[in-house]
CSV table of C-alpha atoms and ligand atoms in Angstrom, one decimal:
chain,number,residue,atom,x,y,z
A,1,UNK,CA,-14.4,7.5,-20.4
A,2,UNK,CA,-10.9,8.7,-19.6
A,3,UNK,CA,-8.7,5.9,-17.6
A,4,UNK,CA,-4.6,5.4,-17.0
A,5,UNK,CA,-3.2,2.8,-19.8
A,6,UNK,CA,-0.6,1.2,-19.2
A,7,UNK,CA,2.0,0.7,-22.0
A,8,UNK,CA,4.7,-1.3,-21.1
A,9,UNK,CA,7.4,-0.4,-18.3
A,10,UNK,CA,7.6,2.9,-17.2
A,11,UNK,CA,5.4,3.7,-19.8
A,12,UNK,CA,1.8,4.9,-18.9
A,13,UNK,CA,-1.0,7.3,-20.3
A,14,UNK,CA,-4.0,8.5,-20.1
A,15,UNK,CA,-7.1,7.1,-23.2
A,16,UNK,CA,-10.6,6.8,-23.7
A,17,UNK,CA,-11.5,3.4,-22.8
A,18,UNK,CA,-15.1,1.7,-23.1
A,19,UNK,CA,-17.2,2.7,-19.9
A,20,UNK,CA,-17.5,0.0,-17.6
A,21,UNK,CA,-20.6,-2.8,-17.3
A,22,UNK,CA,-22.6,-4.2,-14.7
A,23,UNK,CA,-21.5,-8.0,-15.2
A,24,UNK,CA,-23.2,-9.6,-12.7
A,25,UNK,CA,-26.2,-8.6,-10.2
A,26,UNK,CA,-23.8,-7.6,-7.5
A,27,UNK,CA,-21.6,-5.8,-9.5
A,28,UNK,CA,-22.0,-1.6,-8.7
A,29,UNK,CA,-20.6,0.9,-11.3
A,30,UNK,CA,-18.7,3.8,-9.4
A,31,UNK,CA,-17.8,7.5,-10.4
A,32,UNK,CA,-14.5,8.1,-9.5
A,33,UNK,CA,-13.8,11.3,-7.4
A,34,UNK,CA,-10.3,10.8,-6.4
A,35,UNK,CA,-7.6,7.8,-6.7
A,36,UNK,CA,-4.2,7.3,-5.4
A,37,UNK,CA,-0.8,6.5,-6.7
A,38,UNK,CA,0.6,3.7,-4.3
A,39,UNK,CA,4.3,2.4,-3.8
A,40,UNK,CA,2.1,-0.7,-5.1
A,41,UNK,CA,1.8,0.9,-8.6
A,42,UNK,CA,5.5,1.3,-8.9
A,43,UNK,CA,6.1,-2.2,-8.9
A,44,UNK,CA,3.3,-2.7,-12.2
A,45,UNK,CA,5.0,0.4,-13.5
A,46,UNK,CA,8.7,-0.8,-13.1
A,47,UNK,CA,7.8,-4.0,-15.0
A,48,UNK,CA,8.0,-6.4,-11.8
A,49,UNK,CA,4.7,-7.7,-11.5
A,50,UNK,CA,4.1,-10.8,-13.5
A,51,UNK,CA,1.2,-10.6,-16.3
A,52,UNK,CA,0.8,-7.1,-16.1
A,53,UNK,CA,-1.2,-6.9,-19.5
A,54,UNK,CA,-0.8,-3.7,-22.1
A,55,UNK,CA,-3.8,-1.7,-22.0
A,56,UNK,CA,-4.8,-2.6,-17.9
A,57,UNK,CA,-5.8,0.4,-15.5
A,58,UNK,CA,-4.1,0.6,-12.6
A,59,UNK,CA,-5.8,2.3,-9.5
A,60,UNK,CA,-6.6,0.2,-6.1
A,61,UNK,CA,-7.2,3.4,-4.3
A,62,UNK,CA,-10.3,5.0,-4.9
A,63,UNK,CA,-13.5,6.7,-3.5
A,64,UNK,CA,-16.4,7.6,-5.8
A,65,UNK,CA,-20.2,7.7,-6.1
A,66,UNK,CA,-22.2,5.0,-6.9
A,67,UNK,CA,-23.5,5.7,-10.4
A,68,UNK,CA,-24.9,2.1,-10.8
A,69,UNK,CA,-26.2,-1.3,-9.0
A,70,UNK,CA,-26.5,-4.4,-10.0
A,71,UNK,CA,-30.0,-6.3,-9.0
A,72,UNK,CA,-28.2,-8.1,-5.6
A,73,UNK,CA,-26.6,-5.2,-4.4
A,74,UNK,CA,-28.5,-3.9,-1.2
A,75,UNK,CA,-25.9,-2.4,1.2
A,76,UNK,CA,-25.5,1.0,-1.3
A,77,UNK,CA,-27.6,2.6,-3.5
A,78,UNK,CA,-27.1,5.0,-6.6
A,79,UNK,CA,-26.3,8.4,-4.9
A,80,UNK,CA,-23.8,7.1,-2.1
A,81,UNK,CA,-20.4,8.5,-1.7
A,82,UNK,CA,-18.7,5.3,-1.0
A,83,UNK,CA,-14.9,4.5,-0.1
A,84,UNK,CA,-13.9,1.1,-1.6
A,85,UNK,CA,-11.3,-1.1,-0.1
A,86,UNK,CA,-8.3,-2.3,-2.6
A,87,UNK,CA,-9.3,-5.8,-1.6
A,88,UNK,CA,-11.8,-7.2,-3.8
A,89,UNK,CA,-13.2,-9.3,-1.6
A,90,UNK,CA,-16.5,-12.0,-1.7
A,91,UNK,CA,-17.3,-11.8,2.2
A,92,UNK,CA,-18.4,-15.2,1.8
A,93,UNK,CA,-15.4,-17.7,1.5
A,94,UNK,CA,-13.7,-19.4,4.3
A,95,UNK,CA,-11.1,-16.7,4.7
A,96,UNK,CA,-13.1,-13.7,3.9
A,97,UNK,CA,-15.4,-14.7,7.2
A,98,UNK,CA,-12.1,-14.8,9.3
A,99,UNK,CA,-11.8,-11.4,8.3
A,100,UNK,CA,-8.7,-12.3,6.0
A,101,UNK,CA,-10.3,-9.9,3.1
A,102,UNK,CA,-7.1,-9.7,1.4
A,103,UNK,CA,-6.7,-13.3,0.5
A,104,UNK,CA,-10.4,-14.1,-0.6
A,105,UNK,CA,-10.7,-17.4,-2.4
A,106,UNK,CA,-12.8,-16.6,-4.5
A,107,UNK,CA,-12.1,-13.1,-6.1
A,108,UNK,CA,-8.8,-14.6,-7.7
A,109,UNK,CA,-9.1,-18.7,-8.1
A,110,UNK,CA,-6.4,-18.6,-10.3
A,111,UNK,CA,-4.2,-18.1,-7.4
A,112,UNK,CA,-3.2,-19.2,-3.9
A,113,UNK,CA,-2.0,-16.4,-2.5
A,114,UNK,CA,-3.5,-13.2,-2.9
A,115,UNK,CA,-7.0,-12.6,-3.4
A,116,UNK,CA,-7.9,-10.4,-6.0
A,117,UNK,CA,-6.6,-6.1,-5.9
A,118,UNK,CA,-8.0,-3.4,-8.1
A,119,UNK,CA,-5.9,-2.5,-11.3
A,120,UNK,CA,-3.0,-4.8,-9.9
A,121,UNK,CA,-2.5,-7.2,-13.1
A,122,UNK,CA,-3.8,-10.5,-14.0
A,123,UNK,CA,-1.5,-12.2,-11.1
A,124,UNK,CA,-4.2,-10.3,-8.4
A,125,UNK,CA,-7.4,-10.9,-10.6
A,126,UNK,CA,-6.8,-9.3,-13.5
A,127,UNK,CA,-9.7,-6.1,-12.3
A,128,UNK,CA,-9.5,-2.8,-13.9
A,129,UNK,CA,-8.9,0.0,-11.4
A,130,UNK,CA,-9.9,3.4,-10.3
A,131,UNK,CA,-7.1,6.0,-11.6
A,132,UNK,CA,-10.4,6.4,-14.3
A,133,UNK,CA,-13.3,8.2,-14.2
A,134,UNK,CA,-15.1,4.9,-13.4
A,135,UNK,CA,-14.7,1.6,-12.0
A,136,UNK,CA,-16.7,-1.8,-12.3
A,137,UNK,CA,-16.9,-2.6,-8.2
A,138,UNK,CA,-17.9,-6.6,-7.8
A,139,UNK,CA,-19.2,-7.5,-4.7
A,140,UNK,CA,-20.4,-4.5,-4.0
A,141,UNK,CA,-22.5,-5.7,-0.8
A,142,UNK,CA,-19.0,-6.2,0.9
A,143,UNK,CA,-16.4,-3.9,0.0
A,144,UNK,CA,-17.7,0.0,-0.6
A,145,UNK,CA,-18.3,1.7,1.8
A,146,UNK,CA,-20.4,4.8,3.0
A,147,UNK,CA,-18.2,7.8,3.4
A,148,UNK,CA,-19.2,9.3,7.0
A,149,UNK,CA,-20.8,12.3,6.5
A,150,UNK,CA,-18.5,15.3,6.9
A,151,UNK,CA,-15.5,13.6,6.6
A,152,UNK,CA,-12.6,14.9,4.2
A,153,UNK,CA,-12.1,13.0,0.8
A,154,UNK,CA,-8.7,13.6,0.9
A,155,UNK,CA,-9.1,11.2,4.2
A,156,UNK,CA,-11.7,8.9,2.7
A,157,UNK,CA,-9.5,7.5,-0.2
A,158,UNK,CA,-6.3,7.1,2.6
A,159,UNK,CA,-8.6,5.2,4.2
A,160,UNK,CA,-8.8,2.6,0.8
A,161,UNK,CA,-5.2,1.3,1.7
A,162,UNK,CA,-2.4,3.1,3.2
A,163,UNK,CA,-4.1,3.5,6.8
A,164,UNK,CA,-5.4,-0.1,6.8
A,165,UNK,CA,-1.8,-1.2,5.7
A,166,UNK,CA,0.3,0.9,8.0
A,167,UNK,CA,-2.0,-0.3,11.2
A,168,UNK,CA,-1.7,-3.6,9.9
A,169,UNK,CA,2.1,-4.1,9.5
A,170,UNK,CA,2.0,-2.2,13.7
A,171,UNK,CA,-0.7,-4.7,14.6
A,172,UNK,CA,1.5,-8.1,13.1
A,173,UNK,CA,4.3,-6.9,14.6
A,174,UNK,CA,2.6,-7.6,18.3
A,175,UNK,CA,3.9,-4.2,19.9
A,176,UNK,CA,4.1,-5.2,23.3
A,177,UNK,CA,4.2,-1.8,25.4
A,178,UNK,CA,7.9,0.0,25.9
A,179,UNK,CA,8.7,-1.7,22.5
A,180,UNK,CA,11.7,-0.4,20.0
A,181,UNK,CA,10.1,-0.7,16.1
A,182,UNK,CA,12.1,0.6,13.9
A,183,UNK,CA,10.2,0.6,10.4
A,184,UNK,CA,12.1,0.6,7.0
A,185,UNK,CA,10.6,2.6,4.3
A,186,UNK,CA,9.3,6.3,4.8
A,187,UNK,CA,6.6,6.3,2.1
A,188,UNK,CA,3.1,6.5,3.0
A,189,UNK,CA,3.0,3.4,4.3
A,190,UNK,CA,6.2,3.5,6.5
A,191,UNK,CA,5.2,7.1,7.9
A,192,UNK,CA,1.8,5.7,8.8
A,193,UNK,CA,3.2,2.3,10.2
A,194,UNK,CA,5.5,4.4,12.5
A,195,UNK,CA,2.2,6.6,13.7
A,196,UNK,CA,0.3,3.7,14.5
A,197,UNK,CA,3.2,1.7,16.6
A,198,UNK,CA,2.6,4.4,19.5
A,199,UNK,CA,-0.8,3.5,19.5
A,200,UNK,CA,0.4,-0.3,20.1
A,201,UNK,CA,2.7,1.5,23.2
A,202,UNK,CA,5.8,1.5,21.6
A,203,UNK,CA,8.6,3.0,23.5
A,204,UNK,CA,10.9,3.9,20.6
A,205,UNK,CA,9.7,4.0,17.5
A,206,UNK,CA,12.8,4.8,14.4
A,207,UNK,CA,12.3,4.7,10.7
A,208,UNK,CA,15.0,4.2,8.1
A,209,UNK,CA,15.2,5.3,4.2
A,210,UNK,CA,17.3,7.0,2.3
A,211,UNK,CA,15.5,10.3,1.4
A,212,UNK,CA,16.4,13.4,3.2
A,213,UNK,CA,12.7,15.2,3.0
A,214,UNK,CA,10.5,11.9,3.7
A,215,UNK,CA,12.8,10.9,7.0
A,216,UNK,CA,12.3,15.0,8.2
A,217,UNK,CA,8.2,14.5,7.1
A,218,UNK,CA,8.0,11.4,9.3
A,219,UNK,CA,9.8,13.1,12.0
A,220,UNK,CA,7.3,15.3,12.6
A,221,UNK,CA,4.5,13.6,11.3
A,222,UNK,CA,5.1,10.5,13.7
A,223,UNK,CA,7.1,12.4,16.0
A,224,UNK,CA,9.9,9.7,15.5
A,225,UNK,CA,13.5,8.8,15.4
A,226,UNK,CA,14.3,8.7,11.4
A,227,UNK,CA,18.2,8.1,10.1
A,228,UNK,CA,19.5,7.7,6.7
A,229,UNK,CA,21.0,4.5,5.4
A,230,UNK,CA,22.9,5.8,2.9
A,231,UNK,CA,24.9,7.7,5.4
A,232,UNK,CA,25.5,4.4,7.6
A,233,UNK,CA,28.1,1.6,7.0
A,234,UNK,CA,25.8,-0.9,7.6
A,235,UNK,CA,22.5,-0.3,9.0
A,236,UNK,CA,22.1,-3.3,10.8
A,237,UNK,CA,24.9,-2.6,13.0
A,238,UNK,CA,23.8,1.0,13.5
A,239,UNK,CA,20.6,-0.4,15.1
A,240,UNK,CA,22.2,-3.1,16.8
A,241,UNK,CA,24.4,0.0,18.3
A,242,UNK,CA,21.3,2.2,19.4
A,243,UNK,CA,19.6,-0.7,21.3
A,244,UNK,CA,22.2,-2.0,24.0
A,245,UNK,CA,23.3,-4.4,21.1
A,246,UNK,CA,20.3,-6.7,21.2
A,247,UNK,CA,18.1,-5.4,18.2
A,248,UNK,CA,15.0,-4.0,17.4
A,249,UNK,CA,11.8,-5.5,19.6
A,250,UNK,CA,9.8,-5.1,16.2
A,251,UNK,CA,11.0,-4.1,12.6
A,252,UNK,CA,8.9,-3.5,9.7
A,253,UNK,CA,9.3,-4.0,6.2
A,254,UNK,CA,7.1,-1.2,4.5
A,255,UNK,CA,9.7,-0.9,1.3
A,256,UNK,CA,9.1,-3.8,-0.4
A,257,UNK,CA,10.5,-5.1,-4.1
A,258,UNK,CA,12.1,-1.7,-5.2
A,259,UNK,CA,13.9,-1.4,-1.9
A,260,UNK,CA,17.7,-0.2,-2.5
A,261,UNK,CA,20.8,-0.2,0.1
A,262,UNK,CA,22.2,-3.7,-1.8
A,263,UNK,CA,23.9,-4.4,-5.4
A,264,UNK,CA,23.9,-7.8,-5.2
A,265,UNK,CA,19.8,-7.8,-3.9
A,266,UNK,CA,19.2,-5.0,-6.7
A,267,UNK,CA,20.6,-6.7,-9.6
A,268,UNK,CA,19.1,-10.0,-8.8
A,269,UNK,CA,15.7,-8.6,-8.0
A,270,UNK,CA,15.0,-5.5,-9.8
A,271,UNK,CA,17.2,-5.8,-12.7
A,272,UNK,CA,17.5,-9.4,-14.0
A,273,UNK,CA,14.6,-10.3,-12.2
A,274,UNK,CA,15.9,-13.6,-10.7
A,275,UNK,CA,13.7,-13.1,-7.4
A,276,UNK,CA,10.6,-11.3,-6.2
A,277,UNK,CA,12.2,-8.1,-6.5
A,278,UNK,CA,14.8,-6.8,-4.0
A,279,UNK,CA,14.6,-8.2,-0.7
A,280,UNK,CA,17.0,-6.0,0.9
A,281,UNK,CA,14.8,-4.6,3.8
A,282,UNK,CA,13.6,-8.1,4.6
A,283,UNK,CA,17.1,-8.8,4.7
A,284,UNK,CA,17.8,-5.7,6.9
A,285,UNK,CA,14.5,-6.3,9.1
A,286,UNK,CA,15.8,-10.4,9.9
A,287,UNK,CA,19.1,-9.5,10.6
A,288,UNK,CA,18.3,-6.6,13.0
A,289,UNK,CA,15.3,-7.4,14.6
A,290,UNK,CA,16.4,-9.1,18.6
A,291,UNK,CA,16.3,-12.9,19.1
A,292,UNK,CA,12.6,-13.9,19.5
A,293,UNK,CA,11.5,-10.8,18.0
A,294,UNK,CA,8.8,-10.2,15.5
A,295,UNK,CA,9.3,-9.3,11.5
A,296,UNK,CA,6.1,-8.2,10.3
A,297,UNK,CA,6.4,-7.6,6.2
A,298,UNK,CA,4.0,-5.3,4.5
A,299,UNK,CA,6.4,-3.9,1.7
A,300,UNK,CA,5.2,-5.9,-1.4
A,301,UNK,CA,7.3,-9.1,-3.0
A,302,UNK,CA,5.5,-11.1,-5.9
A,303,UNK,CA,4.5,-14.7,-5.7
A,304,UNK,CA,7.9,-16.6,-6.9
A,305,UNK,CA,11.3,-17.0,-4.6
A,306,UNK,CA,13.2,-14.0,-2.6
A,307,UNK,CA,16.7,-14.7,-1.3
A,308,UNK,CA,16.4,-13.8,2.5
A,309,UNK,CA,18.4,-15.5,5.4
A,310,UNK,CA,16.1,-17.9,6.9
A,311,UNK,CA,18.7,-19.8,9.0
A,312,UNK,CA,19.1,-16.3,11.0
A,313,UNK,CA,15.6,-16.2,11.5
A,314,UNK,CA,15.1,-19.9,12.2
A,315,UNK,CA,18.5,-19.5,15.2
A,316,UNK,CA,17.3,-16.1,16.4
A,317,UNK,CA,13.6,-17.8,17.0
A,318,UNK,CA,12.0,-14.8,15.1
A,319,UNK,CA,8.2,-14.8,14.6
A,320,UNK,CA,7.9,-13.5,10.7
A,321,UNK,CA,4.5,-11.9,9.3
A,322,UNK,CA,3.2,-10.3,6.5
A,323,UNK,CA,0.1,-10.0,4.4
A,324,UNK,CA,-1.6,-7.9,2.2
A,325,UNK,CA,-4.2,-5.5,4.2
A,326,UNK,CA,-7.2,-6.6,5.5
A,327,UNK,CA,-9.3,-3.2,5.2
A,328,UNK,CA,-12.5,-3.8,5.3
A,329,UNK,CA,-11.4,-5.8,8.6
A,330,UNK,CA,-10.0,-2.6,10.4
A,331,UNK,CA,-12.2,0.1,8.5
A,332,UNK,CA,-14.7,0.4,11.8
A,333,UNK,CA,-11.6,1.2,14.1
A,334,UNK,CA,-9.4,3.7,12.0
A,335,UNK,CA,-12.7,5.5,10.6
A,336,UNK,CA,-13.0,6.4,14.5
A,337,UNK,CA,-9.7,6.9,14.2
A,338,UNK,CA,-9.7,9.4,11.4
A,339,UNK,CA,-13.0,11.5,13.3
A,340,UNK,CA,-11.6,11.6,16.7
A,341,UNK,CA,-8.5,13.4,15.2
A,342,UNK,CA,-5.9,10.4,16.4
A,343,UNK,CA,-4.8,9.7,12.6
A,344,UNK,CA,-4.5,12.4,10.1
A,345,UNK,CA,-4.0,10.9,6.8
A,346,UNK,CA,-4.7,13.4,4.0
A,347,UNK,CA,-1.6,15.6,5.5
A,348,UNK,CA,0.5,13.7,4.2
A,349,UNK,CA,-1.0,14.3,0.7
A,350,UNK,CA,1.5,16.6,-0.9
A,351,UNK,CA,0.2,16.7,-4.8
A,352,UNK,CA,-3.0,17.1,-6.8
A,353,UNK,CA,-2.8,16.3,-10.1
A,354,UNK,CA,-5.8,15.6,-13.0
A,355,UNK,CA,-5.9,12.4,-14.2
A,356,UNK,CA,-5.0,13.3,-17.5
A,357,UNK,CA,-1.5,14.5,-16.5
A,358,UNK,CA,-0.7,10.7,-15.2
A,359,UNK,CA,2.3,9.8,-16.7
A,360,UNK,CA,3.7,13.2,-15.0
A,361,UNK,CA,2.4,12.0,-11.6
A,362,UNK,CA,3.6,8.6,-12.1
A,363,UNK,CA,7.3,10.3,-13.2
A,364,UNK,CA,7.4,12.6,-10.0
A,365,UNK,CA,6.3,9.7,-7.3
A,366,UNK,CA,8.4,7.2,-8.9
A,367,UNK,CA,11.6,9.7,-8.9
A,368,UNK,CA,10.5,11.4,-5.4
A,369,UNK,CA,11.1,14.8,-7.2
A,370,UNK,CA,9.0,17.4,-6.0
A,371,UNK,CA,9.1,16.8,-2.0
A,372,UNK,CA,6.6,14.1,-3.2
A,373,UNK,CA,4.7,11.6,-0.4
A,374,UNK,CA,1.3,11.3,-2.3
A,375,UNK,CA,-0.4,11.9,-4.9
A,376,UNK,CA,-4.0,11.6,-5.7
A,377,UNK,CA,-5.5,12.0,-9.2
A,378,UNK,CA,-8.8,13.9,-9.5
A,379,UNK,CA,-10.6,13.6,-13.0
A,380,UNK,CA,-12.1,16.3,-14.6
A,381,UNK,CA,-15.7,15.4,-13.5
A,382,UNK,CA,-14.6,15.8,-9.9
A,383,UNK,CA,-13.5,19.1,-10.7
A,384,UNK,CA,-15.8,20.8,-11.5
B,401,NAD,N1,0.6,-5.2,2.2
B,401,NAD,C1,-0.2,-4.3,1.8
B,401,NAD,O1,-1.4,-4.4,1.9
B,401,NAD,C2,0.3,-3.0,1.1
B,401,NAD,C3,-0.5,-2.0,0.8
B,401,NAD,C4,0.1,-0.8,0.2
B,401,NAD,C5,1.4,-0.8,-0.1
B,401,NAD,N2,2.2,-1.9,0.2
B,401,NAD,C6,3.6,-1.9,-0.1
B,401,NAD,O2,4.3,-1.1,0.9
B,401,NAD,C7,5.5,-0.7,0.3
B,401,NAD,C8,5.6,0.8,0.6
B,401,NAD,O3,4.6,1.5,-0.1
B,401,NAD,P1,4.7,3.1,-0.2
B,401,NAD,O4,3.4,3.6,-0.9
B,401,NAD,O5,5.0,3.7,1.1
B,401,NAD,O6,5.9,3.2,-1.2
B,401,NAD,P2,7.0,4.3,-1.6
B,401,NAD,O7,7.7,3.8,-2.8
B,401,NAD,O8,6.4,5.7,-1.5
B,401,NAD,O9,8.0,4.2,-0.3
B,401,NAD,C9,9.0,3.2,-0.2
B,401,NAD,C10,10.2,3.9,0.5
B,401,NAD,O10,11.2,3.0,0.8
B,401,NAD,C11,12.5,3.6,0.7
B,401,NAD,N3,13.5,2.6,0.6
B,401,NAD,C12,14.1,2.0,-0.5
B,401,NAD,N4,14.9,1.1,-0.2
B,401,NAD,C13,15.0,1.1,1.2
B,401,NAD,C14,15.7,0.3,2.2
B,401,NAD,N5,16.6,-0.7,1.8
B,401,NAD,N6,15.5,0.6,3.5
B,401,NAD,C15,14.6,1.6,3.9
B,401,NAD,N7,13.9,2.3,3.0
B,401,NAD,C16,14.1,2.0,1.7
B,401,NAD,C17,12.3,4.5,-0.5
B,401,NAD,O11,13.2,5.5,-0.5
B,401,NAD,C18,10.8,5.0,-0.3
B,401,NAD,O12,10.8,6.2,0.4
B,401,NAD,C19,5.5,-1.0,-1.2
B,401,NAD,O13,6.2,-2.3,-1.4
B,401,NAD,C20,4.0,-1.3,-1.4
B,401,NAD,O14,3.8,-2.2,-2.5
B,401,NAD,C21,1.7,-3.0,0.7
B,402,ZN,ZN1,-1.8,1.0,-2.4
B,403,ZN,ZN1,-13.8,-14.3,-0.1
């Protein structure tokens, strides 16, 4: 079968790799119609992740059919059009059954952070993912599930992780009604995180980044405030000036380890590799948030240290949370979301590409060229 290879930093491809295997009875064996490339992916691809092996798929957002089940798999049978959650996720360990899917114990016992991801390195499981034309789903009584009939695909495979995650980082943050969030980041995950605070009641919502056709997307898209810190002197001070001097109610981090604004944060994290990547919008998101306010971090740091300024968050008496998504927690709730015509996610799909043009795709989202928000990769069997 076809699948994305990945060759070292900034250096992937498309080969023909062995097709997958049921492993164990409730393992299913998906057909891959669509996958996503996710702000996630730029971290492997940049080099940032650690144990990030030559020759791994990447891929943790997919939707396919089920091509094959294991003996134990009940909940879907060969035929199904499923939509799989980037979690891989037992449903069965202590945190699984308080709906914390994306810290399982038991998908990645090698750690104690994450649980295990799809195509996200050895450090989150070591799984193959879905940017292939299939995918080995374990626990495939727990994670896939049924697309609703007559819904879009292009809405089905948002629904894998950047819905979930954007809901989530508005949920964490505690919203309280009349609320100012101000979100940093305007990729998929920011635009949706600043949709999903008015459905919290926020008052104000305003996202930051730095690139001119993302902040006028979200604009519309969220019907927002959005500002561009490379045009400010300090961004912290700019939001400290637009809220009476106090600070933000609620800021989100949805930028994570390739976030920019900071040389000092930039070299350190993203060039030397000293910390977890650059921690810049944490940075931002402590130091502007109001005293007793919440920081809720869904942009992606890896497992060792990140210089952030904990005495300013410890003296302002801020509440701080993050995790990965929990998706298969919120799927009931955003699926209605999605069919009622509340969340549109597939508009803010901007690029089709096939699979076996990858390392263009990966080029263009990485860069932003092209006006590009997302990009989903259709192999050739779903095209036809
Ligand atoms: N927690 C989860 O479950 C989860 C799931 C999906 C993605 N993520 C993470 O969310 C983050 C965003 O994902 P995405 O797909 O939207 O990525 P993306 O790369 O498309 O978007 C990130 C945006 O941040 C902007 N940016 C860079 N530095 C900034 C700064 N200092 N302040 C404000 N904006 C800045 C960039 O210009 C870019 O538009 C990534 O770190 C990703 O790994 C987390
Ligand atoms: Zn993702
Ligand atoms: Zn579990």
């Amino acid at each position: 079968m076809l699948a994305m290879d990945y060759r070292g930093p900034k250096r992937v491809r498309v080969t023909q790799k062995p097709m997958p295997e049921i492993k164990h009875p409730q393992d299913a064996i998906v057909r891959v119609t669509r996958s996503c490339i996710c702000g996630s992916d730029l971290h492997l691809y940049n080099g940032n992740v650690p144990d990030t092996r030559v020759g791994s798929t990447f891929g943790h957002e997919f939707i396919g059919v089920i091509e094959e089940i294991g003996s134990e798999v009940t909940k879907v049978k060969v035929g199904d059009q499923v939509l799989v959650p980037f979690n891989v996720a037992c449903g069965q360990c202590v945190f699984c059954k308080q709906g914390l899917f994306g810290n399982c114990h038991e998908s990645n016992p090698e750690a104690t952070a994450v649980g295990g991801i799809f195509g996200y390195s050895h450090t989150a499981g070591g799984y193959d993912g879905g940017q292939a034309e299939y995918v080995r789903v374990p626990y495939a009584n727990v994670g896939p599930t049924v697309i609703p009939a007559g819904m879009d695909p292009d809405d089905a495979v948002l629904l894998t992780d950047v819905v979930p995650t954007g809901y989530q980082a508005a949920e964490m943050g505690g919203i309280q009604p009349g609320d100012t969030v101000v979100v940093f980041g305007a990729g998929p995950v920011g635009i949706m995180a600043a949709k999903c605070s008015w459905l919290f009641g926020a008052g104000r919502v305003i996202v930051i980044d730095q690139v001119d056709y993302r902040l006028e997307f979200v604009r519309n898209y969220a019907q927002c405030e959005a500002y561009n810190f490379a045009e400010m002197d300090d961004p912290v001070l700019f939001i400290k000036k637009t809220t009476d001097w106090l600070g933000a109610d609620v800021v989100i981090d949805a930028v994570g380890a390739e976030a920019a604004g900071n040389a000092m944060q930039t070299i350190t994290g993203r060039k030397l590799l000293l910390q977890a990547g650059s921690a810049t919008a944490v940075h931002w998101a402590i130091n502007s948030v109001k005293k007793g306010g919440t920081v809720s971090i869904v942009g992606v740091y890896g497992p060792t240290d990140n210089l952030i300024p904990i005495g300013n968050a410890l003296n302002k008496g801020l509440t701080i949370r993050g995790n990965q998504a929990s998706v298969k927690r919120l799927l009931p709730r955003l699926i209605e979301h999605v069919q009622n015509g509340t969340l549109n996610p597939k508009a803010m799909i901007t690029h089709r590409v096939p699979l076996e043009e990858i390392a263009d795709a990966y080029r263009m989202f990485s860069a932003k060229l092209d006006n590009c928000i997302k990009t989903v990769l259709i192999p050739s069997s779903a095209r036809m």
